[in-house]
PDB file of C-alpha atoms in Angstrom:
ATOM      1  CA  MET A   1      64.336  66.976 118.834  1.00 52.00           C
ATOM      2  CA  ALA A   2      60.757  68.103 119.317  1.00 57.00           C
ATOM      3  CA  LYS A   3      61.462  69.141 122.773  1.00 64.00           C
ATOM      4  CA  GLU A   4      64.374  71.668 121.239  1.00 63.00           C
ATOM      5  CA  VAL A   5      62.312  72.619 118.909  1.00 63.00           C
ATOM      6  CA  ASN A   6      59.740  73.409 121.420  1.00 77.00           C
ATOM      7  CA  ASN A   7      62.839  75.569 123.182  1.00 82.00           C
ATOM      8  CA  ASN A   8      63.381  77.613 120.662  1.00 86.00           C
ATOM      9  CA  PHE A   9      59.280  78.126 120.077  1.00 87.00           C
ATOM     10  CA  ASP A  10      59.195  79.150 123.511  1.00 89.00           C
ATOM     11  CA  ARG A  11      62.504  81.175 124.267  1.00 91.00           C
ATOM     12  CA  ARG A  12      60.796  83.519 120.379  1.00 91.00           C
ATOM     13  CA  ALA A  13      57.551  83.970 121.991  1.00 92.00           C
ATOM     14  CA  ASN A  14      58.799  84.775 125.363  1.00 93.00           C
ATOM     15  CA  HIS A  15      61.486  87.320 122.927  1.00 92.00           C
ATOM     16  CA  LEU A  16      58.449  88.692 121.542  1.00 93.00           C
ATOM     17  CA  LEU A  17      56.830  89.352 124.869  1.00 94.00           C
ATOM     18  CA  ARG A  18      60.435  91.371 126.586  1.00 94.00           C
ATOM     19  CA  LEU A  19      60.625  93.540 123.250  1.00 92.00           C
ATOM     20  CA  LEU A  20      57.007  94.572 123.740  1.00 93.00           C
ATOM     21  CA  GLN A  21      57.372  95.388 127.070  1.00 93.00           C
ATOM     22  CA  LEU A  22      60.559  97.550 126.432  1.00 93.00           C
ATOM     23  CA  CYS A  23      58.774  98.581 123.315  1.00 91.00           C
ATOM     24  CA  GLY A  24      56.249 100.798 125.958  1.00 92.00           C
ATOM     25  CA  GLY A  25      53.657  97.354 125.204  1.00 92.00           C
ATOM     26  CA  CYS A  26      52.555  97.956 121.900  1.00 93.00           C
ATOM     27  CA  VAL A  27      54.035  98.098 118.884  1.00 94.00           C
ATOM     28  CA  PRO A  28      52.538  98.290 115.068  1.00 94.00           C
ATOM     29  CA  LEU A  29      51.708  94.302 113.707  1.00 92.00           C
ATOM     30  CA  HIS A  30      53.426  95.349 110.781  1.00 91.00           C
ATOM     31  CA  SER A  31      56.779  95.939 111.734  1.00 90.00           C
ATOM     32  CA  LEU A  32      56.914  92.429 113.515  1.00 88.00           C
ATOM     33  CA  GLN A  33      56.091  90.762 109.906  1.00 81.00           C
ATOM     34  CA  PHE A  34      60.186  89.012 109.598  1.00 83.00           C
ATOM     35  CA  GLN A  35      61.237  89.457 112.773  1.00 84.00           C
ATOM     36  CA  VAL A  36      59.014  87.042 114.197  1.00 87.00           C
ATOM     37  CA  SER A  37      56.737  84.067 113.123  1.00 88.00           C
ATOM     38  CA  ASN A  38      52.328  83.906 112.590  1.00 90.00           C
ATOM     39  CA  SER A  39      52.550  81.059 114.641  1.00 91.00           C
ATOM     40  CA  VAL A  40      54.554  82.971 117.698  1.00 92.00           C
ATOM     41  CA  ILE A  41      52.133  85.399 117.095  1.00 93.00           C
ATOM     42  CA  GLN A  42      48.538  83.806 117.011  1.00 93.00           C
ATOM     43  CA  THR A  43      50.314  81.159 120.361  1.00 93.00           C
ATOM     44  CA  LEU A  44      50.550  84.512 121.927  1.00 94.00           C
ATOM     45  CA  LEU A  45      47.204  85.150 121.316  1.00 95.00           C
ATOM     46  CA  ASP A  46      45.351  82.108 121.994  1.00 95.00           C
ATOM     47  CA  LYS A  47      46.988  82.313 125.389  1.00 94.00           C
ATOM     48  CA  GLU A  48      45.820  85.819 126.020  1.00 95.00           C
ATOM     49  CA  LEU A  49      48.775  86.946 126.160  1.00 95.00           C
ATOM     50  CA  VAL A  50      48.508  90.125 123.398  1.00 95.00           C
ATOM     51  CA  GLN A  51      46.023  91.776 121.865  1.00 95.00           C
ATOM     52  CA  VAL A  52      45.975  93.105 118.421  1.00 95.00           C
ATOM     53  CA  GLN A  53      44.457  96.604 118.383  1.00 95.00           C
ATOM     54  CA  ASN A  54      42.821  98.222 115.109  1.00 95.00           C
ATOM     55  CA  THR A  55      43.449 101.832 114.813  1.00 93.00           C
ATOM     56  CA  GLY A  56      42.471 102.890 112.004  1.00 94.00           C
ATOM     57  CA  CYS A  57      45.365 102.935 110.260  1.00 93.00           C
ATOM     58  CA  GLY A  58      47.157  99.844 111.376  1.00 93.00           C
ATOM     59  CA  PHE A  59      47.426  97.081 113.635  1.00 95.00           C
ATOM     60  CA  LEU A  60      49.210  97.343 116.574  1.00 95.00           C
ATOM     61  CA  LEU A  61      49.968  93.795 118.799  1.00 95.00           C
ATOM     62  CA  GLU A  62      50.080  95.068 122.664  1.00 95.00           C
ATOM     63  CA  ILE A  63      50.258  93.182 125.633  1.00 95.00           C
ATOM     64  CA  ALA A  64      47.030  91.900 127.386  1.00 92.00           C
ATOM     65  CA  GLU A  65      45.963  94.338 130.032  1.00 82.00           C
ATOM     66  CA  ASP A  66      44.779  91.571 132.327  1.00 65.00           C
ATOM     67  CA  CYS A  67      48.729  90.388 132.270  1.00 51.00           C
TER      68      CYS A  67
END
């Protein structure tokens, strides 16, 4: 059962990365509130695959520049 949970988690993380690529590399963080769990976002942040940018009017989740 644990392997199935990992596969599902990896699938959601890959989906978020593809979504970011399709949206030009960044998306407002608030728009992901009900689509993606915080643990998926935090894992991608920990792996330094994405970064959060403060625009002064909100936060953007974007693909890390060194990816």
